[in-house]
Coordinates of C-alpha atoms in Angstrom, one line a residue:
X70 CA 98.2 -37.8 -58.2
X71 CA 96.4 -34.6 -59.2
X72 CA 96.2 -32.1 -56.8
X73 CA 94.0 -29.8 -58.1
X74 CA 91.0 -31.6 -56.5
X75 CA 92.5 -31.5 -52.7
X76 CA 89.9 -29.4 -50.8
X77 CA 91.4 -27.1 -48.2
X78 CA 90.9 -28.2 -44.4
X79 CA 89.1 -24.4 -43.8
X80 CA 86.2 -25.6 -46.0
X81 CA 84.9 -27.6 -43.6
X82 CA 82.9 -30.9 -44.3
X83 CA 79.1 -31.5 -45.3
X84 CA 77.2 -34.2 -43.2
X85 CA 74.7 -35.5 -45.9
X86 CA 72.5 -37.2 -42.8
X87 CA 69.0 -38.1 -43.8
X88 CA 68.7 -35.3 -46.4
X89 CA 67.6 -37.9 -49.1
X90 CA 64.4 -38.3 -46.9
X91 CA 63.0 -34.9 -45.4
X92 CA 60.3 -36.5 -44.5
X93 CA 61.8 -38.8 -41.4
X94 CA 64.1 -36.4 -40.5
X95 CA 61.2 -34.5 -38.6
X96 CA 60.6 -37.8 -37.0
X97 CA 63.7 -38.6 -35.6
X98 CA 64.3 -35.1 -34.1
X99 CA 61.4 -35.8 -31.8
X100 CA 62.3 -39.5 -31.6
X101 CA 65.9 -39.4 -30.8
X102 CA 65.7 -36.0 -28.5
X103 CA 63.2 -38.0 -26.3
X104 CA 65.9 -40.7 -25.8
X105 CA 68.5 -38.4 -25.4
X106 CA 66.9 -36.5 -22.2
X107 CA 66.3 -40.4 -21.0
X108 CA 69.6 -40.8 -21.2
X109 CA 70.6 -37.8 -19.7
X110 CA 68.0 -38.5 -16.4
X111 CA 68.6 -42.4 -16.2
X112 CA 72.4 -42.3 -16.1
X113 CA 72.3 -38.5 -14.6
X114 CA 70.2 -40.4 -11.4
X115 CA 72.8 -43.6 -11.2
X116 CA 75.6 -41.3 -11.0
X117 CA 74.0 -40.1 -8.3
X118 CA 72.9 -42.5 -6.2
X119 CA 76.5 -44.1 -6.6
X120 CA 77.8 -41.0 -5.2
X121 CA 75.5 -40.1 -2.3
X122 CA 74.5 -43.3 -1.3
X123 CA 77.0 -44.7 0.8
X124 CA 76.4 -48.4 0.3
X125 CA 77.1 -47.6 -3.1
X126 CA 80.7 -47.2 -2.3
X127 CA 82.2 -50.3 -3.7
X128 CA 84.1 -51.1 -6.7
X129 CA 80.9 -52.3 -8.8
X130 CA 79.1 -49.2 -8.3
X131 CA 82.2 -47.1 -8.9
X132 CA 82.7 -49.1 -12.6
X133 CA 79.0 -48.0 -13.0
X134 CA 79.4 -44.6 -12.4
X135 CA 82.4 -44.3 -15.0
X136 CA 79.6 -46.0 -17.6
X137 CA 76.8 -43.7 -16.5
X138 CA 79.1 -40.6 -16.8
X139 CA 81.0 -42.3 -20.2
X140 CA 77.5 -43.0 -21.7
X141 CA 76.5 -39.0 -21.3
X142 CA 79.6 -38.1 -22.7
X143 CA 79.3 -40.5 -25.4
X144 CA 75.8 -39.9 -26.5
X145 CA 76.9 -35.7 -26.2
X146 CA 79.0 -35.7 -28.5
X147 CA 77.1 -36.6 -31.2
X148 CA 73.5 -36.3 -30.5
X149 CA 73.0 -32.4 -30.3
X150 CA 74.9 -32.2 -33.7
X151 CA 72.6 -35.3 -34.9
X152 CA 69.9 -32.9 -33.8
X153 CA 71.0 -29.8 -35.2
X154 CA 71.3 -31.8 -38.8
X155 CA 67.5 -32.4 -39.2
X156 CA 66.6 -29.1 -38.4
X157 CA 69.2 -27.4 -40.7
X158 CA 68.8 -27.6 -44.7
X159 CA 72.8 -27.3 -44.8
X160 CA 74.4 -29.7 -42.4
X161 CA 77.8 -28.2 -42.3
X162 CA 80.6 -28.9 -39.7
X163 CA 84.1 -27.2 -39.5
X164 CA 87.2 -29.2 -39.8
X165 CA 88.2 -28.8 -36.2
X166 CA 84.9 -29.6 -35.0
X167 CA 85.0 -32.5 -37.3
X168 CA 88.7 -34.0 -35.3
X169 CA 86.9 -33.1 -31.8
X170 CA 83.5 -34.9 -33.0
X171 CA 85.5 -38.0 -34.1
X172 CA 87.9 -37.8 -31.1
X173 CA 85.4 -37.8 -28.4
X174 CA 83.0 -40.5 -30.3
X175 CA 86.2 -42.8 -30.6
X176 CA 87.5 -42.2 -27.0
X177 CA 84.3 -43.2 -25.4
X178 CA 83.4 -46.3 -27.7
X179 CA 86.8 -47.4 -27.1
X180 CA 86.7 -46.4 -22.9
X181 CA 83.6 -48.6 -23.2
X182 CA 84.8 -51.8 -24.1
X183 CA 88.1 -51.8 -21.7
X184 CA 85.6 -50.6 -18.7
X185 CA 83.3 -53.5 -19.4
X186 CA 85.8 -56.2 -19.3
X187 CA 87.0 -54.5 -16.1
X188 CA 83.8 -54.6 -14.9
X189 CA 84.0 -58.7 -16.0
X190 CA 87.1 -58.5 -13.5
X191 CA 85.4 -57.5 -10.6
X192 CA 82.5 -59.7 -11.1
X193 CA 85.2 -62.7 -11.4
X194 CA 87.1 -61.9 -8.2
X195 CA 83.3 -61.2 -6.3
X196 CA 82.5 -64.8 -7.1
X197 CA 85.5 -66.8 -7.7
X198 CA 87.4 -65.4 -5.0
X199 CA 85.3 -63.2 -2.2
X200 CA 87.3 -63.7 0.4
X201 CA 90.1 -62.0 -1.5
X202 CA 87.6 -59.2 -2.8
X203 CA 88.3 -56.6 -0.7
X204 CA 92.4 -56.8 -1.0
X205 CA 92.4 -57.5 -4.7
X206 CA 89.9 -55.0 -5.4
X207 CA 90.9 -52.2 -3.2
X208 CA 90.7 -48.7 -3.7
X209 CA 94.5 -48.3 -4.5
X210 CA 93.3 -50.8 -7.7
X211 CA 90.0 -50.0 -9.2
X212 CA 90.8 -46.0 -9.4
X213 CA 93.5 -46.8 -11.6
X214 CA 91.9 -49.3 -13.3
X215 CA 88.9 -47.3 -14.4
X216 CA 91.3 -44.0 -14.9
X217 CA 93.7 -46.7 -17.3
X218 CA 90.2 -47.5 -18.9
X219 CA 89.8 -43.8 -19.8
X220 CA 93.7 -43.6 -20.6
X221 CA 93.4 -46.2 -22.8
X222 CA 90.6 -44.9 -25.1
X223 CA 91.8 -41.0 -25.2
X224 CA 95.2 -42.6 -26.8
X225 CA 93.6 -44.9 -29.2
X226 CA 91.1 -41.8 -30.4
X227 CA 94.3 -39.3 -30.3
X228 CA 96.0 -41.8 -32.7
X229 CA 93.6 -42.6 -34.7
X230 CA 91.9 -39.0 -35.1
X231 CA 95.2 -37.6 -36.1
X232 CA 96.1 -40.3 -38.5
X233 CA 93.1 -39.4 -40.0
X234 CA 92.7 -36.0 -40.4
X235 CA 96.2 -35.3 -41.3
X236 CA 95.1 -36.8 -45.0
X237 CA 94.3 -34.9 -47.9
X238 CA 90.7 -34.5 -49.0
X239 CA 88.9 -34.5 -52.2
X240 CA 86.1 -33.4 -53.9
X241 CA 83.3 -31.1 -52.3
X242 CA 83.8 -32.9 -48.2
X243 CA 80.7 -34.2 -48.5
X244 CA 80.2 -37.1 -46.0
X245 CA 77.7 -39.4 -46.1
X246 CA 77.0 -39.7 -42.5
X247 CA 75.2 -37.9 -39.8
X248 CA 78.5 -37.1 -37.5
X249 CA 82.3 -37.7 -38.8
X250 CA 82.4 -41.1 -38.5
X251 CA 86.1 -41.9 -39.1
X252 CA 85.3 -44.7 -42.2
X253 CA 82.8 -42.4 -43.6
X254 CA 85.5 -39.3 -43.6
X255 CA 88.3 -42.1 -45.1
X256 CA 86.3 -42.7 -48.1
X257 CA 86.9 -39.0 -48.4
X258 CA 90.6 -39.0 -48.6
X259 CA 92.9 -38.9 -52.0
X260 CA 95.9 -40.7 -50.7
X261 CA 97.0 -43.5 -49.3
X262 CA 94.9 -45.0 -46.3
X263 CA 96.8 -48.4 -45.9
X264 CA 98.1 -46.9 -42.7
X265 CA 95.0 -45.9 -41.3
X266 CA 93.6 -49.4 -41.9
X267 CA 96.3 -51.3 -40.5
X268 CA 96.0 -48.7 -37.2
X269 CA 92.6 -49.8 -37.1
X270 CA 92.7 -53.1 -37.3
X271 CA 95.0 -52.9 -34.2
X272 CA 92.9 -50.8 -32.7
X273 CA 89.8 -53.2 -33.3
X274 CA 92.0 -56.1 -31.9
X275 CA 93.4 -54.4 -28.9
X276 CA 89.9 -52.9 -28.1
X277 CA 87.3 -55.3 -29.2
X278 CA 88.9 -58.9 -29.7
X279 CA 90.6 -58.3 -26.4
X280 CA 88.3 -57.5 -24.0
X281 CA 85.6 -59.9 -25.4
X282 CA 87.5 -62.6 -24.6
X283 CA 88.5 -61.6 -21.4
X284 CA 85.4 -61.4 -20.6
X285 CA 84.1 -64.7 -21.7
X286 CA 86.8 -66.5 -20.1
X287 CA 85.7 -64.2 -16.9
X288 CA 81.9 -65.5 -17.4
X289 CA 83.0 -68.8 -17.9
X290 CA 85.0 -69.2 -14.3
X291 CA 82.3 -67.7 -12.6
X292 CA 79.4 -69.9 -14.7
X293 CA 81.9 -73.0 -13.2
X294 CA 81.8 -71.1 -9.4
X295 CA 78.1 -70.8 -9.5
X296 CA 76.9 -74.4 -10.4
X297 CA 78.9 -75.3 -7.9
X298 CA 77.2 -73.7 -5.0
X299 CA 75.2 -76.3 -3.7
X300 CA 71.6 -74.0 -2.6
X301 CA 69.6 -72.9 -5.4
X302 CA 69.1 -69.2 -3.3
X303 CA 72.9 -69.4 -3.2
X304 CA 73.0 -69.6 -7.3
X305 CA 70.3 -67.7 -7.9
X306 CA 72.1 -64.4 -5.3
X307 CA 75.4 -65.0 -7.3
X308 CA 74.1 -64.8 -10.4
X309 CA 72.1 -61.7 -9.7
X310 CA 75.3 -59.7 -8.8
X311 CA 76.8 -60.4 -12.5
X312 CA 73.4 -61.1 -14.3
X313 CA 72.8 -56.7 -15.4
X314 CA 76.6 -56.6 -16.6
X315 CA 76.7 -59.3 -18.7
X316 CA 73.0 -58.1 -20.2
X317 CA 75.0 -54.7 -20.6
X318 CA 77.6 -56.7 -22.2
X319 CA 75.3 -58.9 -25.1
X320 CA 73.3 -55.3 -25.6
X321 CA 77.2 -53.4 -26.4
X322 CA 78.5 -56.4 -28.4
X323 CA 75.6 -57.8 -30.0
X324 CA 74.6 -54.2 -31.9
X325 CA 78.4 -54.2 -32.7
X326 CA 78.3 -57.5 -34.7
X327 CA 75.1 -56.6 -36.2
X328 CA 76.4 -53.6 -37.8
X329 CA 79.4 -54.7 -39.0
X330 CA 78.2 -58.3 -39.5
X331 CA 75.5 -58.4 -41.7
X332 CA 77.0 -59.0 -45.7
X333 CA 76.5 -56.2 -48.2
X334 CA 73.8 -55.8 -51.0
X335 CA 75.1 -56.4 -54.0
X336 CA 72.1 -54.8 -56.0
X337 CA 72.7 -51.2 -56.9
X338 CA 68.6 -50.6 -56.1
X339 CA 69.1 -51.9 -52.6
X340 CA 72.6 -50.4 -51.6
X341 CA 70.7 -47.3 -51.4
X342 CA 68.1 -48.8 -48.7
X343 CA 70.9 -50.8 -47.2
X344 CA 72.7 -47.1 -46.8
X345 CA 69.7 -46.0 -45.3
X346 CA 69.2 -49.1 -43.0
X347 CA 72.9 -48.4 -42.3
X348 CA 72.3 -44.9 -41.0
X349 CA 69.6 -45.9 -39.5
X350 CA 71.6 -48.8 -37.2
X351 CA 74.1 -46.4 -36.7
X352 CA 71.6 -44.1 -35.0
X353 CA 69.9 -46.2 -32.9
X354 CA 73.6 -47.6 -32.1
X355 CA 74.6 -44.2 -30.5
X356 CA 71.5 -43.9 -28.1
X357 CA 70.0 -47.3 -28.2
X358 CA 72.9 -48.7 -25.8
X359 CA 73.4 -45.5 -23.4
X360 CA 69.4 -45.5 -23.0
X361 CA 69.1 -48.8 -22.0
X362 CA 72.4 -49.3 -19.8
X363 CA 70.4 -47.3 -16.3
X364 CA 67.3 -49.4 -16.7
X365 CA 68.9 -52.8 -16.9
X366 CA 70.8 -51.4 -13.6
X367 CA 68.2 -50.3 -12.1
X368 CA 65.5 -52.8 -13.0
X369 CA 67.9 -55.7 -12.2
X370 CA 69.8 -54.5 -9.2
X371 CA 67.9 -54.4 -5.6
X372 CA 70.8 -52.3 -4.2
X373 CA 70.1 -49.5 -6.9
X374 CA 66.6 -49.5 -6.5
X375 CA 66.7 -49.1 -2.9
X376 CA 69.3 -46.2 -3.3
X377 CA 67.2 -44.5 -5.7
X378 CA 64.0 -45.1 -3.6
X379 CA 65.8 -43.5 -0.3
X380 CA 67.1 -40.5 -2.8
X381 CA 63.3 -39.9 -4.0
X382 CA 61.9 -40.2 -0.7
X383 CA 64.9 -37.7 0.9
X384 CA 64.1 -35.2 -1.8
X385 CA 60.3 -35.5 -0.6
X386 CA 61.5 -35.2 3.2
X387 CA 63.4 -32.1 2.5
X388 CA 60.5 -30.4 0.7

């Protein structure tokens, strides 16, 4: 292998972004910063409410405010560098910045998905089992089930981050992305990457296969409890406890098979609009899914909406 054309980690990387298309990027500023302050209010406001109202003091509402707060985190570390990269000619990032960017953006996508199939888990032991509800799903169990949650996805982004940029990179760093998406900074690399793949694909398993089939077994037991329940009311209360987590659910894994589902172009002339459509997905991905998480909630839960209504109207008292 020659050398010679290993770039130094000091150097830093080049986020290429929407810099074939000047034009949009003044666009998307405006468009993705107004999502980003609606995803800082919305899930800013559950967290709240889950906190200060005190019939929001269950296990639900406790999985919720781990998403609300994940989703923040999620959407922060990417968006304001997003942001910075359609205002800036010369989208530049350091190589440290570059591990924490991929770290944090790997740590919450992965938190994600093991928090919504524990989320699954207390919607299955509500229905199936609510007499047992408040032993099974006590305190001493869902605060270590959401702090395992967060466990699980800072170890998976620790490995995973470090496997990656321990590598050698070559050429002028220049990644074809918008943040340092971990395939994207791969394709940078001049050596091997077999172990980073395989690490991956374990990763993908453990983090997506896994939990989606927990959780459709999950739905499917408490579809089975529900037509059972001989009252219509009685169906229809039961499946409005479960009804915004599993729209949650579709929203996260449906955008998740359309980006990585769709086949490839084959024509040199489109790969270039299929990178941009690409990008584009990618974008909406990041604050698409955060944005829309609070308003399902709220919209579909009557126990939200009241706790939001008694905050607004306390806030009024007050002043």
């Amino acid at each position: 292998m020659v050398r010679s054309n290993e770039t130094s980690p000091m150097m830093g990387f080049i986020l290429l972004g929407l810099s074939a298309h000047p034009k949009l990027e003044k666009t998307f500023f405006v468009l993705i910063l107004l999502m980003y302050l609606v995803i800082l209010l919305g899930n800013g406001v559950l967290i709240l409410v889950t906190l200060l109202d005190s019939h929001l003091h269950t296990p639900m509402y406790f999985f919720l405010g781990n998403l609300s707060f994940l989703d923040i985190c999620y959407t922060t570390s990417s968006v304001p560098l997003i942001l910075d990269s359609f205002l800036i000619p010369r989208k530049t990032i350091s190589f440290s910045g570059c591990a924490v960017q991929m770290f944090l953006s790997f740590a919450m996508g992965a938190t994600e998905c093991v928090l919504l199939s524990m989320m699954a888990f207390d919607r299955y032991v509500a229905i199936c089992n609510p007499l047992r509800y408040p032993v099974v799903m006590s305190k001493a169990v869902y605060v270590p089930m959401a702090a395992g949650s967060w466990a699980a996805g800072s170890i998976t982004a620790t490995v995973q981050t470090s496997l990656a940029m321990r590598l050698p990179f070559c050429g002028d760093n220049v990644i074809n992305h918008f943040t340092c998406e971990i395939l994207a900074v791969l394709k940078l690399a001049c050596a091997d990457i077999s172990i980073n793949v395989i690490s991956m694909v374990v990763a993908n398993v453990i983090f997506l296969g896994v939990p989606v089939l927990f959780i459709s077994f999950s739905y499917v037991f408490i579809l089975a409890t529900i037509l059972r329940i001989p009252s219509a009311e009685g169906r229809k209360k039961a499946f409005s406890t479960c009804s915004a987590h599993l729209t949650v659910v579709i929203v996260f894994y449906g955008t998740i098979l359309f980006m990585y589902g769709k086949p490839k172009s084959k024509d040199p002339l489109g790969a270039d609009k299929q990178d941009l459509a690409d990008k584009l997905i990618s974008l909406f991905y990041g604050v698409v899914t955060p944005m829309l998480n609070p308003i399902i909630y709220s919209l579909r839960n009557k126990d939200v909406k009241a706790a939001v209504r008694n905050l607004v109207s306390q806030k009024h008292f007050t002043q």
